[in-house]
Short mmCIF file of C-alpha atoms in Angstrom, two decimals:
data_model
loop_
_atom_site.label_atom_id
_atom_site.label_comp_id
_atom_site.label_asym_id
_atom_site.label_seq_id
_atom_site.Cartn_x
_atom_site.Cartn_y
_atom_site.Cartn_z
CA MET A 1 132.33 143.99 -118.66
CA GLY A 2 130.54 145.76 -121.10
CA GLY A 3 131.40 146.14 -125.06
CA PRO A 4 134.64 147.55 -126.31
CA LEU A 5 132.85 150.08 -127.81
CA GLU A 6 131.42 151.68 -125.01
CA GLY A 7 131.29 155.42 -124.98
CA ILE A 8 130.72 155.33 -129.03
CA ARG A 9 127.64 156.86 -130.28
CA ILE A 10 126.44 156.01 -133.66
CA ILE A 11 123.71 157.53 -136.02
CA ASP A 12 122.12 154.97 -137.89
CA TRP A 13 120.21 156.21 -140.92
CA THR A 14 119.31 153.08 -142.27
CA ILE A 15 116.90 150.66 -143.82
CA TRP A 16 116.02 147.48 -144.83
CA GLN A 17 118.72 145.06 -143.90
CA GLN A 18 122.67 145.56 -145.50
CA GLY A 19 122.77 149.37 -142.86
CA PRO A 20 121.04 148.12 -140.19
CA VAL A 21 122.80 145.01 -139.58
CA ALA A 22 126.34 146.66 -139.78
CA THR A 23 124.80 149.28 -136.63
CA GLN A 24 123.31 146.39 -134.88
CA MET A 25 126.58 144.62 -135.32
CA LEU A 26 128.60 147.65 -133.41
CA ALA A 27 125.52 148.12 -130.77
CA ASP A 28 126.17 144.45 -129.61
CA LEU A 29 129.45 145.71 -129.13
CA GLY A 30 128.38 148.85 -127.02
CA ALA A 31 128.34 151.48 -129.27
CA GLU A 32 125.07 153.48 -128.66
CA VAL A 33 123.46 153.31 -131.74
CA ILE A 34 120.34 156.19 -132.63
CA LYS A 35 118.27 154.95 -135.58
CA ILE A 36 116.71 157.90 -137.80
CA GLU A 37 113.20 157.12 -139.08
CA GLU A 38 110.61 158.47 -141.43
CA ARG A 39 108.27 160.25 -139.49
CA GLU A 40 105.43 158.04 -139.95
CA ARG A 41 106.07 155.21 -141.76
CA GLY A 42 109.65 154.30 -140.35
CA ASP A 43 112.23 151.89 -141.40
CA PRO A 44 110.19 150.00 -144.53
CA GLY A 45 111.89 147.15 -142.80
CA ARG A 46 109.03 147.45 -140.24
CA GLY A 47 106.04 146.62 -142.87
CA ILE A 48 107.80 143.48 -144.61
CA THR A 49 104.93 140.86 -143.94
CA ALA A 50 106.69 137.88 -145.70
CA VAL A 51 110.41 136.54 -146.76
CA ALA A 52 110.57 133.77 -148.98
CA GLY A 53 106.76 133.25 -148.75
CA SER A 54 106.95 132.76 -145.30
CA ALA A 55 105.22 135.05 -142.85
CA THR A 56 107.26 137.60 -140.44
CA ASN A 57 104.77 138.23 -137.64
CA LYS A 58 105.90 136.92 -134.18
CA GLY A 59 103.35 138.07 -131.46
CA GLY A 60 102.27 141.36 -133.34
CA ARG A 61 106.26 141.81 -134.11
CA ASN A 62 107.93 141.70 -137.28
CA TYR A 63 111.03 139.17 -136.98
CA TYR A 64 112.87 140.95 -139.99
CA PHE A 65 112.66 144.13 -138.05
CA GLU A 66 113.54 142.81 -134.87
CA ALA A 67 116.61 140.70 -135.80
CA ASN A 68 118.26 143.46 -137.57
CA ASN A 69 117.36 146.60 -134.84
CA LYS A 70 118.16 145.51 -131.34
CA HIS A 71 119.50 147.80 -128.88
CA LYS A 72 118.47 150.76 -130.86
CA LYS A 73 117.10 154.05 -129.73
CA SER A 74 114.26 155.38 -132.36
CA ILE A 75 114.04 159.38 -133.39
CA ALA A 76 111.22 159.70 -135.94
CA LEU A 77 111.78 162.86 -138.24
CA ASN A 78 110.67 164.28 -141.20
CA LEU A 79 113.68 165.11 -143.02
CA LYS A 80 112.22 167.25 -145.40
CA GLN A 81 112.01 169.84 -142.57
CA PRO A 82 114.84 172.57 -142.41
CA GLU A 83 114.16 171.81 -138.55
CA ALA A 84 114.76 168.01 -138.41
CA ARG A 85 117.65 168.43 -140.52
CA GLU A 86 119.25 170.66 -138.05
CA ILE A 87 118.30 167.94 -135.15
CA MET A 88 120.37 165.75 -137.52
CA HIS A 89 123.42 168.38 -137.61
CA ARG A 90 123.34 168.47 -133.68
CA LEU A 91 122.93 164.64 -133.64
CA ALA A 92 126.54 164.64 -135.59
CA ALA A 93 127.92 167.35 -133.77
CA ARG A 94 127.57 164.79 -130.76
CA SER A 95 128.43 161.43 -132.33
CA ASP A 96 131.17 159.59 -133.44
CA VAL A 97 130.06 157.98 -136.52
CA PHE A 98 127.39 158.43 -138.87
CA VAL A 99 125.74 155.62 -141.41
CA GLN A 100 123.37 155.57 -144.29
CA ASN A 101 122.11 153.63 -147.24
CA PHE A 102 120.64 155.31 -149.88
CA ARG A 103 121.15 156.20 -153.44
CA LYS A 104 124.60 158.21 -153.85
CA GLY A 105 123.12 161.97 -154.26
CA VAL A 106 120.30 161.41 -151.47
CA ALA A 107 122.26 162.11 -148.21
CA SER A 108 123.98 165.34 -150.38
CA ARG A 109 120.46 166.81 -151.52
CA LEU A 110 119.11 166.75 -147.95
CA GLY A 111 122.17 168.11 -146.75
CA LEU A 112 123.16 165.45 -144.61
CA GLY A 113 126.16 164.29 -146.93
CA TYR A 114 129.55 164.29 -145.78
CA ALA A 115 130.78 167.46 -146.38
CA ASP A 116 127.57 168.79 -144.81
CA LEU A 117 128.06 166.47 -141.83
CA ALA A 118 132.10 167.38 -141.49
CA ALA A 119 131.33 171.00 -141.44
CA HIS A 120 129.87 170.06 -137.49
CA ASN A 121 132.19 167.74 -136.60
CA PRO A 122 135.23 167.29 -138.24
CA ARG A 123 136.13 164.16 -136.75
CA LEU A 124 132.95 162.08 -137.87
CA ILE A 125 132.93 158.64 -139.18
CA TYR A 126 130.63 158.99 -142.78
CA ALA A 127 129.82 155.29 -143.63
CA SER A 128 128.04 154.21 -146.37
CA ALA A 129 126.29 151.22 -147.62
CA SER A 130 125.78 150.84 -151.50
CA GLY A 131 125.32 148.50 -153.90
CA TYR A 132 128.04 149.03 -156.55
CA GLY A 133 130.78 150.97 -154.74
CA PRO A 134 130.99 155.02 -154.72
CA GLU A 135 132.37 155.04 -158.14
CA GLY A 136 132.32 153.94 -161.42
CA PRO A 137 128.87 154.10 -163.88
CA ASP A 138 126.98 152.05 -161.78
CA SER A 139 127.47 154.06 -158.56
CA GLY A 140 124.19 155.72 -158.23
CA GLU A 141 122.24 152.80 -159.25
CA PRO A 142 119.93 151.15 -156.62
CA SER A 143 120.59 147.46 -155.40
CA PHE A 144 119.02 144.71 -153.03
CA ASP A 145 120.04 141.40 -151.80
CA TYR A 146 118.88 139.67 -154.92
CA LEU A 147 121.07 141.64 -157.06
CA GLY A 148 123.93 141.68 -155.02
CA GLN A 149 124.54 138.19 -155.25
CA ALA A 150 123.42 138.47 -159.05
CA ARG A 151 126.42 141.06 -160.05
CA SER A 152 129.17 139.37 -157.65
CA GLY A 153 129.34 136.19 -159.01
CA ILE A 154 128.28 133.92 -156.67
CA MET A 155 125.24 132.70 -157.73
CA ASN A 156 127.08 131.27 -160.68
CA ALA A 157 129.75 129.75 -158.25
CA VAL A 158 127.24 127.68 -156.16
CA GLY A 159 125.24 124.72 -157.21
CA THR A 160 126.20 122.83 -160.19
CA GLY A 161 127.41 123.52 -164.00
CA SER A 162 124.10 122.38 -165.22
CA THR A 163 121.92 124.77 -162.72
CA ALA A 164 121.09 127.77 -163.92
CA PRO A 165 122.42 130.90 -161.72
CA THR A 166 120.94 129.97 -157.59
CA TYR A 167 119.99 132.55 -155.34
CA VAL A 168 120.75 131.78 -151.83
CA TYR A 169 118.16 133.32 -149.65
CA GLY A 170 118.31 135.16 -145.86
CA GLY A 171 120.30 137.98 -147.15
CA ILE A 172 123.80 137.05 -147.51
CA ALA A 173 124.85 139.98 -149.89
CA ASP A 174 123.44 142.38 -147.23
CA GLN A 175 124.72 140.19 -144.42
CA MET A 176 128.29 140.23 -146.03
CA GLY A 177 127.67 143.91 -146.79
CA ALA A 178 127.22 144.82 -143.18
CA ILE A 179 130.19 142.62 -141.83
CA MET A 180 132.63 144.38 -144.16
CA LEU A 181 130.97 148.36 -143.54
CA ALA A 182 131.10 147.17 -139.94
CA TYR A 183 134.33 146.44 -140.54
CA GLY A 184 135.64 149.52 -142.37
CA VAL A 185 133.64 151.69 -139.15
CA LEU A 186 136.16 150.16 -136.61
CA ALA A 187 139.33 150.37 -138.83
CA ALA A 188 138.11 154.45 -139.55
CA LEU A 189 137.76 154.70 -135.48
CA PHE A 190 141.06 153.22 -134.87
CA ALA A 191 142.88 155.48 -137.30
CA ARG A 192 141.03 158.29 -136.13
CA GLU A 193 142.14 157.50 -132.25
CA ARG A 194 145.89 157.81 -134.11
CA THR A 195 145.06 160.81 -136.29
CA GLY A 196 142.39 162.87 -134.91
CA ILE A 197 140.93 162.66 -138.67
CA GLY A 198 137.24 161.52 -139.21
CA GLN A 199 136.97 159.95 -142.96
CA GLU A 200 134.24 158.89 -145.41
CA VAL A 201 133.87 154.24 -145.43
CA ASP A 202 131.84 152.60 -148.41
CA ALA A 203 131.07 149.20 -148.62
CA SER A 204 129.25 147.68 -150.94
CA HIS A 205 127.59 144.48 -151.94
CA LEU A 206 129.77 143.87 -155.09
CA GLY A 207 132.97 144.63 -152.93
CA SER A 208 131.79 142.80 -150.03
CA MET A 209 130.59 139.79 -151.81
CA MET A 210 133.81 139.43 -153.56
CA ALA A 211 135.73 139.31 -150.63
CA LEU A 212 133.88 136.68 -149.59
CA GLN A 213 135.22 134.69 -152.71
CA GLY A 214 138.08 136.25 -152.71
CA LEU A 215 139.79 132.56 -154.01
CA ASN A 216 137.61 132.00 -156.08
CA VAL A 217 138.43 135.62 -157.96
CA VAL A 218 142.24 135.38 -157.60
CA ALA A 219 141.84 131.89 -159.24
CA ARG A 220 140.50 134.04 -162.49
CA THR A 221 143.06 137.09 -162.21
CA ILE A 222 146.23 134.89 -161.53
CA MET A 223 144.99 131.54 -162.95
CA GLY A 224 142.64 132.68 -165.90
CA LYS A 225 140.10 130.44 -164.46
CA GLU A 226 137.47 130.32 -161.82
CA PHE A 227 136.72 127.25 -159.58
CA PRO A 228 134.17 124.52 -161.76
CA ARG A 229 131.19 123.94 -161.03
CA ASN A 230 131.22 120.17 -160.14
CA THR A 231 128.67 118.34 -158.67
CA ARG A 232 129.43 115.80 -155.94
CA ALA A 233 129.05 112.87 -157.78
CA ASN A 234 132.75 113.68 -159.29
CA ALA A 235 134.32 115.48 -156.89
CA TYR A 236 138.31 115.83 -157.71
CA ASN A 237 139.04 114.43 -154.35
CA PRO A 238 136.55 112.00 -152.89
CA LEU A 239 137.67 112.98 -149.73
CA TRP A 240 136.57 116.87 -149.96
CA ASN A 241 132.88 115.42 -150.51
CA HIS A 242 129.26 114.77 -148.61
CA TYR A 243 127.62 111.59 -148.49
CA ARG A 244 124.41 110.68 -147.75
CA CYS A 245 124.02 107.80 -144.54
CA ALA A 246 121.00 105.58 -143.64
CA ASP A 247 118.89 107.70 -142.63
CA ASP A 248 119.15 110.23 -145.12
CA LYS A 249 121.47 112.59 -143.43
CA TRP A 250 124.32 113.33 -144.54
CA ILE A 251 128.09 113.63 -143.56
CA SER A 252 130.72 115.99 -144.63
CA LEU A 253 134.50 114.98 -145.35
CA ALA A 254 137.35 117.46 -146.06
CA MET A 255 140.35 115.67 -145.82
CA LEU A 256 142.45 118.38 -148.19
CA GLN A 257 145.84 116.03 -148.13
CA PRO A 258 144.01 112.90 -149.35
CA ASP A 259 146.68 110.94 -149.51
CA ARG A 260 147.65 110.66 -146.13
CA TYR A 261 144.15 109.57 -144.80
CA TRP A 262 143.43 107.24 -147.88
CA LYS A 263 144.89 103.89 -146.63
CA ASP A 264 143.36 104.30 -143.02
CA PHE A 265 140.14 105.63 -144.49
CA CYS A 266 139.60 102.60 -146.61
CA GLU A 267 139.89 100.03 -143.83
CA VAL A 268 137.61 102.11 -141.37
CA ILE A 269 134.92 102.10 -143.81
CA GLY A 270 135.05 98.20 -145.03
CA LYS A 271 136.79 98.75 -148.23
CA PRO A 272 140.53 97.91 -148.12
CA GLU A 273 140.63 96.56 -151.71
CA LEU A 274 140.35 99.90 -152.68
CA ILE A 275 143.78 100.86 -151.32
CA GLU A 276 145.19 97.83 -153.99
CA ASP A 277 143.65 99.30 -156.85
CA PRO A 278 145.58 101.33 -159.64
CA ARG A 279 142.87 103.25 -160.40
CA PHE A 280 142.77 104.65 -157.11
CA ALA A 281 146.76 104.55 -155.99
CA GLU A 282 147.46 108.53 -155.34
CA VAL A 283 145.15 111.47 -155.67
CA LYS A 284 146.08 112.74 -159.14
CA ILE A 285 145.16 109.09 -160.55
CA ARG A 286 142.21 109.05 -157.73
CA GLY A 287 141.09 112.58 -159.66
CA LYS A 288 140.77 110.75 -163.19
CA ASN A 289 138.80 108.50 -161.33
CA SER A 290 136.87 109.94 -158.85
CA ALA A 291 133.03 109.44 -160.58
CA ALA A 292 133.80 105.91 -159.09
CA VAL A 293 135.44 106.59 -155.99
CA VAL A 294 131.76 108.43 -155.07
CA ALA A 295 129.97 105.84 -155.86
CA ILE A 296 131.45 103.51 -153.84
CA PHE A 297 131.39 105.87 -151.17
CA ASP A 298 127.95 106.56 -151.61
CA GLU A 299 127.48 102.74 -151.43
CA VAL A 300 128.91 102.39 -148.38
CA PHE A 301 127.58 105.57 -146.52
CA ALA A 302 124.09 104.47 -147.33
CA THR A 303 124.51 101.14 -144.93
CA ARG A 304 124.67 102.94 -141.83
CA PRO A 305 123.03 106.15 -140.07
CA ARG A 306 124.72 108.73 -139.62
CA ASP A 307 125.38 108.83 -135.90
CA GLU A 308 127.04 105.57 -136.33
CA TRP A 309 129.33 106.58 -138.74
CA MET A 310 130.56 109.51 -136.60
CA ARG A 311 131.07 107.09 -133.84
CA VAL A 312 133.19 104.76 -136.24
CA LEU A 313 135.28 107.85 -137.77
CA LYS A 314 135.85 109.42 -134.35
CA GLY A 315 137.43 105.75 -132.74
CA ARG A 316 139.39 104.53 -135.57
CA GLY A 317 141.35 107.32 -136.92
CA ASP A 318 142.18 111.23 -137.06
CA PHE A 319 139.94 112.17 -139.83
CA ILE A 320 138.67 115.42 -140.68
CA TYR A 321 135.12 115.50 -140.78
CA THR A 322 131.43 116.62 -139.58
CA ILE A 323 127.82 116.24 -140.15
CA VAL A 324 125.80 118.33 -142.41
CA ASN A 325 123.36 120.75 -140.49
CA SER A 326 120.23 122.48 -141.91
CA VAL A 327 119.54 126.06 -140.47
CA SER A 328 116.80 124.30 -138.52
CA ASP A 329 119.70 122.18 -136.70
CA LEU A 330 121.97 125.01 -135.64
CA PRO A 331 119.70 126.57 -132.37
CA GLU A 332 120.62 122.61 -131.10
CA ASP A 333 123.67 122.02 -132.32
CA PRO A 334 125.59 121.89 -129.07
CA GLN A 335 128.80 123.05 -130.47
CA VAL A 336 126.57 126.43 -130.99
CA ARG A 337 125.09 126.13 -127.67
CA ALA A 338 128.35 125.47 -125.92
CA ASN A 339 130.23 129.01 -127.74
CA ASP A 340 127.07 130.86 -127.36
CA TYR A 341 126.39 131.40 -130.99
CA VAL A 342 123.10 131.58 -129.74
CA VAL A 343 121.70 133.27 -127.14
CA ASP A 344 118.14 132.79 -125.12
CA TYR A 345 116.65 136.56 -124.37
CA ASP A 346 113.40 137.18 -121.93
CA HIS A 347 112.05 139.66 -124.97
CA PRO A 348 109.96 142.69 -122.72
CA ALA A 349 106.97 142.31 -125.68
CA LEU A 350 107.31 138.52 -126.75
CA GLY A 351 108.29 136.60 -124.07
CA ASN A 352 111.18 133.85 -124.53
CA LEU A 353 113.24 134.24 -128.09
CA THR A 354 116.59 132.38 -129.07
CA LEU A 355 118.24 135.26 -130.61
CA LEU A 356 121.84 135.18 -132.84
CA GLY A 357 125.02 135.18 -130.55
CA MET A 358 127.97 136.82 -130.86
CA PRO A 359 130.62 135.62 -133.68
CA VAL A 360 133.49 137.04 -132.25
CA LYS A 361 134.70 136.25 -128.77
CA LEU A 362 136.42 138.68 -126.85
CA SER A 363 137.27 138.00 -123.60
CA ALA A 364 137.47 141.10 -121.40
CA THR A 365 134.44 142.88 -123.10
CA PRO A 366 132.78 140.73 -124.92
CA GLY A 367 129.70 142.35 -126.01
CA GLU A 368 126.08 141.44 -125.39
CA PRO A 369 123.87 140.07 -128.56
CA ARG A 370 120.77 140.15 -126.16
CA GLY A 371 118.54 142.98 -126.74
CA HIS A 372 114.99 144.38 -128.57
CA ALA A 373 114.04 146.88 -131.20
CA PRO A 374 112.49 149.70 -130.44
CA GLU A 375 109.40 150.99 -131.38
CA LEU A 376 109.02 153.79 -134.36
CA GLY A 377 110.12 157.19 -132.57
CA GLU A 378 110.22 155.65 -129.23
CA HIS A 379 113.26 157.93 -127.81
CA THR A 380 112.42 160.86 -129.86
CA GLU A 381 111.29 163.00 -127.09
CA LEU A 382 114.15 161.39 -124.36
CA LEU A 383 116.84 162.46 -126.90
CA LEU A 384 115.52 165.91 -127.77
CA THR A 385 115.82 167.08 -124.31
CA GLU A 386 118.41 164.99 -122.79
CA MET A 387 121.03 165.31 -125.42
CA LEU A 388 120.19 168.16 -127.68
CA GLY A 389 118.84 170.57 -125.15
CA TYR A 390 115.39 171.05 -126.72
CA SER A 391 112.88 172.49 -124.16
CA TRP A 392 109.91 170.57 -123.85
CA ASP A 393 108.01 173.70 -125.43
CA ASP A 394 110.41 172.88 -128.48
CA VAL A 395 108.95 169.49 -128.22
CA ALA A 396 105.21 170.36 -128.78
CA ARG A 397 106.24 173.34 -131.55
CA LEU A 398 108.19 170.77 -133.25
CA ARG A 399 105.59 167.87 -132.99
CA ASP A 400 102.59 170.49 -134.49
CA ALA A 401 104.51 171.36 -137.16
CA ASN A 402 105.43 168.00 -138.17
CA VAL A 403 109.15 167.83 -137.94
CA ILE A 404 108.84 164.91 -135.43
#
């Protein structure tokens, strides 16, 4: 079967990453997504040549754009032309969702704001991906992923107390903003099914990244302070920590109730003398002496390769632990493969690729993560003639007038 959003049409007037990823996620779930691009250059994401100093070119294609725009149809318009805006109005009248991520006021100045499009389709869901939210003194300010991480506090939450603010590569504020925007669109579509009413949806870098850090933020608002940026060398609970093994690979422990596991764990790693050591008697006392425990565990784990430690822990107790992967490890992780969190795809231009799979499993309507991004304006003529009722003479005239 297809995806749960089959029959839903989305107009995607977004650029870069936050907006395009949101609509792509909805396309993975079966929605038809029509991407509106600037007539001559298209989404500026097409022109990205490097990310974090690494080239984006893959067989003449840009993997950054390819990764964010699977499944979509592309129509190229010059939105400075009134006839192009008329095309947008006609698209909106035949669609369920409109998504945009331009600075506050841009859409309205072009006649593409919520009020403009709702006049053509009162049931329309109008979704905006913003930097800092629709209200407040900075609501009109531009934002990119770097600023989303900066403003949301996460750059001061990762790392340790002695490090400078730390940026997490890969566009996580864009990705999280996209997830929250798609979440909002789904909620609005559900509400429309019950009420028949369209509405506006906004998801921002700031709000989305605060949601990602929900427990930390609420610790500050309720208890008065955020979680400390501790180093692993003085982790309060040494059984909630990660350790380097003899082969320079890392293992992670996550035993949130350490007293439950302490005796068995000490015996399994060959340190039974720690059980009776008064410095480590129970969690609060152990927390005050955690640096000593971590130092002992560091020495112990450094004596064997990680695979051996994994077998030891698996075979001799009910412990909670796993390997510490790098991003490069993920595509070949057997657990990733077993759940299709990455999938193989025969790209029409690039051949065999591995793509990000579906993070959510639906048993009856699973969706489809395999697909490719369109060429600039690839579907312009098809959409104008088959969906919107333009004649081929109209298409020729619009092209001659630099509208399409």
